Amino acid sequence: MENAIEIKALKKIYRDFWNRPKVTAVNGLDLTVKKGEIFGMLGPNGSGKTTVLKLLLGLIFPSSGSIKVMGASPENIGNKKNIGYMPEESYLYGFLNADEILDFYGKLNAMPEKIRKKRINEVLDIVGLSEARKRRVADYSKGMSRRIGLAQVLLKDPDLVLLDEPTIGLDPIGAGEIKNIIKKLKDRGKTVLLSSHLLAEVQTICDRIAILYNGKLVREGNVDDLLTEGNKTEIIVSGLKTGDIDKIKELISGSGGDLISVDHPSETLESLFIKLIREKSGKNN
């Protein structure tokens, strides 16, 4: 199995009390997430990101189309042990410390005591909270709260990790800590699917991304490939005026200038995102 997630022609229509179509949240979506990669799912509010996550978790059911998660249907109960999910807000018991919270959720997952204690030590080390394990969660900073929420997700050592806005509300230091943890998960062979509005951060950690709008896939692919402007050429030269590429190369050799690079310029993920959404919405300004 090469793919962790396979979505084909997926449609989700929310209906009103009389079963009349109300909102088409996902409309003919095709999406594939490969095993061992960090995949970013982007889109404005109402684009269908949260609905896709709920469908992957089996919390709601598709109107049509197919979904496979780790080779099985989201409705497969036995497959749940392979999936970890961190929502946009982690609801934790503030009067408990990290050890107590993780022990509680370990028991809910029917983990034997010996394995439970071992995993608690491991995940606290992964998220960098070993020294704060005896502090009440109510006394944690926002960044620490997100990290203990992530520790809860990792406790059962899932192969697929779904993260909804993992760095929301965090300062640059806290966001950097979460990103480092996500990179460590990939190093350990885990697959990560994250949904985020923080485009610059997604750009630095994701292998591939998908941009959604009105429940449809607008663009999907490798981050570098999507952002490279192949129809333009950028020349960076030290100590030399402009000219055509061949003449510049000759001039550089004869004038003592250094050709630093000849490459295709890239736009930022944020500029690509805004451009695509404006195109789809018909707003050009």
mmCIF file of C-alpha atoms in Angstrom:
data_model
loop_
_atom_site.group_PDB
_atom_site.id
_atom_site.type_symbol
_atom_site.label_atom_id
_atom_site.label_comp_id
_atom_site.label_asym_id
_atom_site.label_seq_id
_atom_site.Cartn_x
_atom_site.Cartn_y
_atom_site.Cartn_z
ATOM 1 C CA MET A 1 0.000 0.000 0.000
ATOM 2 C CA GLU A 2 1.696 3.186 -1.229
ATOM 3 C CA ASN A 3 -1.107 5.613 -0.369
ATOM 4 C CA ALA A 4 -2.279 6.487 3.110
ATOM 5 C CA ILE A 5 -5.413 8.243 1.819
ATOM 6 C CA GLU A 6 -7.324 7.759 -1.429
ATOM 7 C CA ILE A 7 -10.346 9.954 -2.187
ATOM 8 C CA LYS A 8 -12.243 9.562 -5.467
ATOM 9 C CA ALA A 9 -15.187 11.622 -6.773
ATOM 10 C CA LEU A 10 -16.091 12.496 -3.193
ATOM 11 C CA LYS A 11 -19.234 14.525 -2.607
ATOM 12 C CA LYS A 12 -20.840 15.608 0.656
ATOM 13 C CA ILE A 13 -24.179 17.392 0.651
ATOM 14 C CA TYR A 14 -25.620 18.671 3.896
ATOM 15 C CA ARG A 15 -29.417 18.546 3.967
ATOM 16 C CA ASP A 16 -32.069 20.382 5.948
ATOM 17 C CA PHE A 17 -34.775 18.915 8.204
ATOM 18 C CA TRP A 18 -36.900 17.969 5.174
ATOM 19 C CA ASN A 19 -33.928 16.251 3.489
ATOM 20 C CA ARG A 20 -33.576 18.990 0.906
ATOM 21 C CA PRO A 21 -30.024 19.808 -0.297
ATOM 22 C CA LYS A 22 -28.739 22.761 1.691
ATOM 23 C CA VAL A 23 -24.969 23.002 1.236
ATOM 24 C CA THR A 24 -22.563 21.072 -0.997
ATOM 25 C CA ALA A 25 -19.494 21.081 1.221
ATOM 26 C CA VAL A 26 -17.374 18.748 -0.940
ATOM 27 C CA ASN A 27 -17.988 18.493 -4.663
ATOM 28 C CA GLY A 28 -16.301 15.773 -6.740
ATOM 29 C CA LEU A 29 -13.005 15.750 -4.842
ATOM 30 C CA ASP A 30 -10.117 13.524 -5.956
ATOM 31 C CA LEU A 31 -7.183 13.469 -3.556
ATOM 32 C CA THR A 32 -4.290 11.162 -2.759
ATOM 33 C CA VAL A 33 -1.905 11.330 0.196
ATOM 34 C CA LYS A 34 1.167 9.128 -0.039
ATOM 35 C CA LYS A 35 2.535 7.183 2.884
ATOM 36 C CA GLY A 36 5.348 8.920 4.748
ATOM 37 C CA GLU A 37 4.708 12.441 3.462
ATOM 38 C CA ILE A 38 3.540 15.682 5.035
ATOM 39 C CA PHE A 39 0.505 16.858 3.077
ATOM 40 C CA GLY A 40 -1.058 20.293 3.499
ATOM 41 C CA MET A 41 -4.731 20.974 2.810
ATOM 42 C CA LEU A 42 -5.420 24.680 2.285
ATOM 43 C CA GLY A 43 -8.485 26.754 1.576
ATOM 44 C CA PRO A 44 -10.550 29.689 2.819
ATOM 45 C CA ASN A 45 -13.343 29.249 5.342
ATOM 46 C CA GLY A 46 -16.127 27.144 3.864
ATOM 47 C CA SER A 47 -13.886 25.400 1.342
ATOM 48 C CA GLY A 48 -14.596 21.929 2.769
ATOM 49 C CA LYS A 49 -11.400 21.205 4.722
ATOM 50 C CA THR A 50 -13.067 20.336 8.024
ATOM 51 C CA THR A 51 -15.691 18.265 6.227
ATOM 52 C CA VAL A 52 -12.944 16.245 4.542
ATOM 53 C CA LEU A 53 -11.307 15.563 7.913
ATOM 54 C CA LYS A 54 -14.621 14.438 9.404
ATOM 55 C CA LEU A 55 -15.203 12.141 6.434
ATOM 56 C CA LEU A 56 -11.741 10.623 6.831
ATOM 57 C CA LEU A 57 -12.455 9.974 10.506
ATOM 58 C CA GLY A 58 -15.819 8.379 9.789
ATOM 59 C CA LEU A 59 -17.655 10.984 11.873
ATOM 60 C CA ILE A 60 -19.908 11.777 8.912
ATOM 61 C CA PHE A 61 -20.627 9.855 5.734
ATOM 62 C CA PRO A 62 -20.206 10.800 2.067
ATOM 63 C CA SER A 63 -23.167 11.463 -0.202
ATOM 64 C CA SER A 64 -21.263 9.744 -3.008
ATOM 65 C CA GLY A 65 -17.732 8.778 -3.996
ATOM 66 C CA SER A 66 -15.219 6.635 -2.156
ATOM 67 C CA ILE A 67 -12.658 7.024 0.648
ATOM 68 C CA LYS A 68 -9.883 4.719 1.753
ATOM 69 C CA VAL A 69 -7.806 5.481 4.846
ATOM 70 C CA MET A 70 -4.786 3.247 5.400
ATOM 71 C CA GLY A 71 -6.309 0.803 2.935
ATOM 72 C CA ALA A 72 -9.707 0.562 4.632
ATOM 73 C CA SER A 73 -13.022 2.349 4.859
ATOM 74 C CA PRO A 74 -13.291 5.126 7.480
ATOM 75 C CA GLU A 75 -16.112 3.032 8.977
ATOM 76 C CA ASN A 76 -13.680 0.216 9.765
ATOM 77 C CA ILE A 77 -13.467 0.239 13.582
ATOM 78 C CA GLY A 78 -10.266 -1.802 13.703
ATOM 79 C CA ASN A 79 -8.506 0.790 11.577
ATOM 80 C CA LYS A 80 -9.049 3.562 14.139
ATOM 81 C CA LYS A 81 -5.920 2.512 16.041
ATOM 82 C CA ASN A 82 -3.837 3.579 13.025
ATOM 83 C CA ILE A 83 -5.233 7.128 12.984
ATOM 84 C CA GLY A 84 -4.567 10.048 15.331
ATOM 85 C CA TYR A 85 -6.486 13.316 15.189
ATOM 86 C CA MET A 86 -5.852 16.706 16.800
ATOM 87 C CA PRO A 87 -8.754 19.158 16.401
ATOM 88 C CA GLU A 88 -8.381 22.907 16.144
ATOM 89 C CA GLU A 89 -8.985 23.153 19.894
ATOM 90 C CA SER A 90 -7.810 20.442 22.307
ATOM 91 C CA TYR A 91 -10.210 20.095 25.217
ATOM 92 C CA LEU A 92 -8.147 18.953 28.205
ATOM 93 C CA TYR A 93 -8.812 18.667 31.930
ATOM 94 C CA GLY A 94 -6.971 21.659 33.361
ATOM 95 C CA PHE A 95 -6.761 20.290 36.907
ATOM 96 C CA LEU A 96 -4.709 17.300 35.715
ATOM 97 C CA ASN A 97 -1.013 17.272 34.879
ATOM 98 C CA ALA A 98 0.499 15.829 31.692
ATOM 99 C CA ASP A 99 1.145 12.404 33.220
ATOM 100 C CA GLU A 100 -2.411 12.130 34.483
ATOM 101 C CA ILE A 101 -4.006 13.236 31.211
ATOM 102 C CA LEU A 102 -1.965 10.827 29.112
ATOM 103 C CA ASP A 103 -2.546 7.998 31.582
ATOM 104 C CA PHE A 104 -6.300 8.658 31.360
ATOM 105 C CA TYR A 105 -6.339 8.528 27.562
ATOM 106 C CA GLY A 106 -4.041 5.519 27.564
ATOM 107 C CA LYS A 107 -6.605 3.657 29.657
ATOM 108 C CA LEU A 108 -9.351 4.708 27.251
ATOM 109 C CA ASN A 109 -7.269 3.096 24.491
ATOM 110 C CA ALA A 110 -7.011 -0.096 26.585
ATOM 111 C CA MET A 111 -3.225 0.152 26.761
ATOM 112 C CA PRO A 112 -1.638 -2.172 29.351
ATOM 113 C CA GLU A 113 -0.006 -0.304 32.240
ATOM 114 C CA LYS A 114 3.577 -1.226 31.336
ATOM 115 C CA ILE A 115 3.163 -0.129 27.708
ATOM 116 C CA ARG A 116 1.202 2.936 28.784
ATOM 117 C CA LYS A 117 3.959 4.228 31.052
ATOM 118 C CA LYS A 118 6.592 3.592 28.393
ATOM 119 C CA ARG A 119 4.601 5.466 25.741
ATOM 120 C CA ILE A 120 3.898 8.391 28.067
ATOM 121 C CA ASN A 121 7.639 8.865 28.580
ATOM 122 C CA GLU A 122 8.256 8.609 24.842
ATOM 123 C CA VAL A 123 5.605 11.087 23.712
ATOM 124 C CA LEU A 124 6.464 13.633 26.418
ATOM 125 C CA ASP A 125 10.047 13.493 25.167
ATOM 126 C CA ILE A 126 8.874 13.898 21.552
ATOM 127 C CA VAL A 127 6.835 17.031 22.345
ATOM 128 C CA GLY A 128 9.426 18.419 24.786
ATOM 129 C CA LEU A 129 7.293 18.368 27.944
ATOM 130 C CA SER A 130 9.187 15.874 30.084
ATOM 131 C CA GLU A 131 10.290 18.560 32.531
ATOM 132 C CA ALA A 132 6.768 20.010 32.790
ATOM 133 C CA ARG A 133 4.971 16.703 33.206
ATOM 134 C CA LYS A 134 3.918 17.395 36.814
ATOM 135 C CA ARG A 135 2.514 20.878 36.188
ATOM 136 C CA ARG A 136 -1.238 21.379 35.893
ATOM 137 C CA VAL A 137 -2.329 21.768 32.293
ATOM 138 C CA ALA A 138 -4.289 24.873 33.330
ATOM 139 C CA ASP A 139 -0.905 26.520 33.990
ATOM 140 C CA TYR A 140 0.462 25.662 30.536
ATOM 141 C CA SER A 141 1.085 28.293 27.883
ATOM 142 C CA LYS A 142 -0.824 28.096 24.596
ATOM 143 C CA GLY A 143 2.133 26.420 22.934
ATOM 144 C CA MET A 144 2.482 23.867 25.709
ATOM 145 C CA SER A 145 -1.242 23.124 25.553
ATOM 146 C CA ARG A 146 -0.981 22.391 21.829
ATOM 147 C CA ARG A 147 1.988 20.138 22.483
ATOM 148 C CA ILE A 148 0.210 18.112 25.167
ATOM 149 C CA GLY A 149 -2.741 17.829 22.786
ATOM 150 C CA LEU A 150 -0.346 16.445 20.183
ATOM 151 C CA ALA A 151 1.140 14.081 22.776
ATOM 152 C CA GLN A 152 -2.355 12.728 23.383
ATOM 153 C CA VAL A 153 -2.708 12.049 19.637
ATOM 154 C CA LEU A 154 0.670 10.294 19.446
ATOM 155 C CA LEU A 155 0.136 8.139 22.530
ATOM 156 C CA LYS A 156 -1.173 5.141 20.584
ATOM 157 C CA ASP A 157 1.594 5.585 17.969
ATOM 158 C CA PRO A 158 -0.697 6.063 14.926
ATOM 159 C CA ASP A 159 0.596 5.632 11.394
ATOM 160 C CA LEU A 160 -1.561 8.505 10.093
ATOM 161 C CA VAL A 161 -1.820 11.827 11.942
ATOM 162 C CA LEU A 162 -4.534 14.351 11.040
ATOM 163 C CA LEU A 163 -3.944 17.880 12.338
ATOM 164 C CA ASP A 164 -6.470 20.714 12.137
ATOM 165 C CA GLU A 165 -4.734 24.110 12.393
ATOM 166 C CA PRO A 166 -1.859 22.735 14.516
ATOM 167 C CA THR A 167 -0.137 26.123 15.018
ATOM 168 C CA ILE A 168 -3.205 28.332 15.424
ATOM 169 C CA GLY A 169 -2.777 31.030 18.070
ATOM 170 C CA LEU A 170 0.899 30.309 18.626
ATOM 171 C CA ASP A 171 3.777 32.768 18.566
ATOM 172 C CA PRO A 172 6.681 32.096 16.139
ATOM 173 C CA ILE A 173 8.598 30.114 18.774
ATOM 174 C CA GLY A 174 5.627 27.910 19.659
ATOM 175 C CA ALA A 175 4.774 27.423 15.987
ATOM 176 C CA GLY A 176 8.376 26.452 15.290
ATOM 177 C CA GLU A 177 8.243 23.827 18.040
ATOM 178 C CA ILE A 178 5.110 22.255 16.548
ATOM 179 C CA LYS A 179 6.646 22.257 13.068
ATOM 180 C CA ASN A 180 9.755 20.514 14.389
ATOM 181 C CA ILE A 181 7.567 17.830 15.961
ATOM 182 C CA ILE A 182 5.735 17.317 12.665
ATOM 183 C CA LYS A 183 9.058 16.913 10.866
ATOM 184 C CA LYS A 184 10.119 14.329 13.469
ATOM 185 C CA LEU A 185 6.945 12.369 12.760
ATOM 186 C CA LYS A 186 7.884 12.174 9.098
ATOM 187 C CA ASP A 187 11.402 11.049 10.055
ATOM 188 C CA ARG A 188 9.771 8.201 11.988
ATOM 189 C CA GLY A 189 7.833 7.121 8.902
ATOM 190 C CA LYS A 190 4.489 8.638 9.865
ATOM 191 C CA THR A 191 2.079 10.243 7.409
ATOM 192 C CA VAL A 192 0.793 13.707 8.335
ATOM 193 C CA LEU A 193 -2.206 15.483 6.819
ATOM 194 C CA LEU A 194 -2.612 19.002 8.151
ATOM 195 C CA SER A 195 -5.147 21.722 7.509
ATOM 196 C CA SER A 196 -3.949 25.281 7.964
ATOM 197 C CA HIS A 197 -4.479 28.931 7.085
ATOM 198 C CA LEU A 198 -0.864 29.848 7.875
ATOM 199 C CA LEU A 199 0.445 29.529 4.355
ATOM 200 C CA ALA A 200 4.049 30.529 4.986
ATOM 201 C CA GLU A 201 4.400 27.794 7.611
ATOM 202 C CA VAL A 202 2.801 25.158 5.408
ATOM 203 C CA GLN A 203 5.234 26.102 2.673
ATOM 204 C CA THR A 204 8.231 25.265 4.872
ATOM 205 C CA ILE A 205 7.185 21.791 6.068
ATOM 206 C CA CYS A 206 4.853 20.187 3.501
ATOM 207 C CA ASP A 207 5.986 17.870 0.717
ATOM 208 C CA ARG A 208 2.769 18.381 -1.239
ATOM 209 C CA ILE A 209 -0.298 20.569 -0.904
ATOM 210 C CA ALA A 210 -3.872 20.769 -2.135
ATOM 211 C CA ILE A 211 -5.822 24.025 -2.403
ATOM 212 C CA LEU A 212 -9.608 23.716 -2.049
ATOM 213 C CA TYR A 213 -12.301 26.219 -2.931
ATOM 214 C CA ASN A 214 -16.061 25.669 -2.652
ATOM 215 C CA GLY A 215 -15.462 21.985 -2.023
ATOM 216 C CA LYS A 216 -13.440 21.497 -5.203
ATOM 217 C CA LEU A 217 -9.763 20.875 -5.785
ATOM 218 C CA VAL A 218 -8.175 23.952 -7.345
ATOM 219 C CA ARG A 219 -4.537 22.860 -7.416
ATOM 220 C CA GLU A 220 -2.492 19.935 -6.096
ATOM 221 C CA GLY A 221 1.164 19.035 -6.261
ATOM 222 C CA ASN A 222 4.691 19.334 -4.964
ATOM 223 C CA VAL A 223 5.235 22.645 -3.196
ATOM 224 C CA ASP A 224 8.339 23.611 -5.177
ATOM 225 C CA ASP A 225 6.741 22.677 -8.499
ATOM 226 C CA LEU A 226 3.610 24.703 -7.760
ATOM 227 C CA LEU A 227 5.521 27.800 -6.732
ATOM 228 C CA THR A 228 8.124 27.806 -9.500
ATOM 229 C CA GLU A 229 7.287 30.234 -12.291
ATOM 230 C CA GLY A 230 8.552 28.185 -15.203
ATOM 231 C CA ASN A 231 7.819 30.853 -17.821
ATOM 232 C CA LYS A 232 10.283 33.266 -16.217
ATOM 233 C CA THR A 233 14.043 33.153 -15.764
ATOM 234 C CA GLU A 234 15.842 34.863 -12.957
ATOM 235 C CA ILE A 235 19.544 35.715 -13.179
ATOM 236 C CA ILE A 236 21.428 36.834 -10.082
ATOM 237 C CA VAL A 237 24.758 38.408 -10.927
ATOM 238 C CA SER A 238 27.383 40.043 -8.750
ATOM 239 C CA GLY A 239 29.160 43.132 -10.136
ATOM 240 C CA LEU A 240 27.665 43.068 -13.627
ATOM 241 C CA LYS A 241 24.915 44.883 -15.530
ATOM 242 C CA THR A 242 22.030 43.088 -17.259
ATOM 243 C CA GLY A 243 21.975 41.585 -20.754
ATOM 244 C CA ASP A 244 20.919 38.372 -22.397
ATOM 245 C CA ILE A 245 21.973 35.136 -20.717
ATOM 246 C CA ASP A 246 24.661 34.081 -23.197
ATOM 247 C CA LYS A 247 26.255 37.530 -23.298
ATOM 248 C CA ILE A 248 26.133 37.744 -19.537
ATOM 249 C CA LYS A 249 27.960 34.443 -19.201
ATOM 250 C CA GLU A 250 30.673 35.701 -21.546
ATOM 251 C CA LEU A 251 30.837 39.050 -19.810
ATOM 252 C CA ILE A 252 31.080 37.423 -16.392
ATOM 253 C CA SER A 253 34.059 35.373 -17.457
ATOM 254 C CA GLY A 254 35.843 38.359 -18.959
ATOM 255 C CA SER A 255 35.002 41.009 -16.378
ATOM 256 C CA GLY A 256 35.648 39.232 -13.118
ATOM 257 C CA GLY A 257 31.975 39.090 -12.129
ATOM 258 C CA ASP A 258 30.510 35.946 -10.482
ATOM 259 C CA LEU A 259 27.423 34.199 -11.874
ATOM 260 C CA ILE A 260 25.587 33.333 -8.654
ATOM 261 C CA SER A 261 22.645 31.489 -10.224
ATOM 262 C CA VAL A 262 20.452 31.113 -13.279
ATOM 263 C CA ASP A 263 17.110 29.760 -12.147
ATOM 264 C CA HIS A 264 13.344 30.027 -12.340
ATOM 265 C CA PRO A 265 11.929 32.453 -9.773
ATOM 266 C CA SER A 266 9.302 31.235 -7.308
ATOM 267 C CA GLU A 267 6.301 32.974 -5.896
ATOM 268 C CA THR A 268 5.218 32.436 -2.298
ATOM 269 C CA LEU A 269 2.528 29.953 -1.360
ATOM 270 C CA GLU A 270 0.478 32.868 -0.023
ATOM 271 C CA SER A 271 0.539 34.717 -3.381
ATOM 272 C CA LEU A 272 -0.363 31.515 -5.277
ATOM 273 C CA PHE A 273 -3.215 30.833 -2.864
ATOM 274 C CA ILE A 274 -4.680 34.335 -3.184
ATOM 275 C CA LYS A 275 -4.342 34.302 -6.964
ATOM 276 C CA LEU A 276 -6.138 30.961 -7.344
ATOM 277 C CA ILE A 277 -8.962 31.883 -4.974
ATOM 278 C CA ARG A 278 -9.503 35.216 -6.756
ATOM 279 C CA GLU A 279 -9.616 33.443 -10.102
ATOM 280 C CA LYS A 280 -12.235 30.977 -8.872
ATOM 281 C CA SER A 281 -14.313 33.653 -7.157
ATOM 282 C CA GLY A 282 -14.164 36.006 -10.143
ATOM 283 C CA LYS A 283 -12.448 38.732 -8.138
ATOM 284 C CA ASN A 284 -9.413 40.040 -9.962
ATOM 285 C CA ASN A 285 -8.553 42.868 -7.586
#
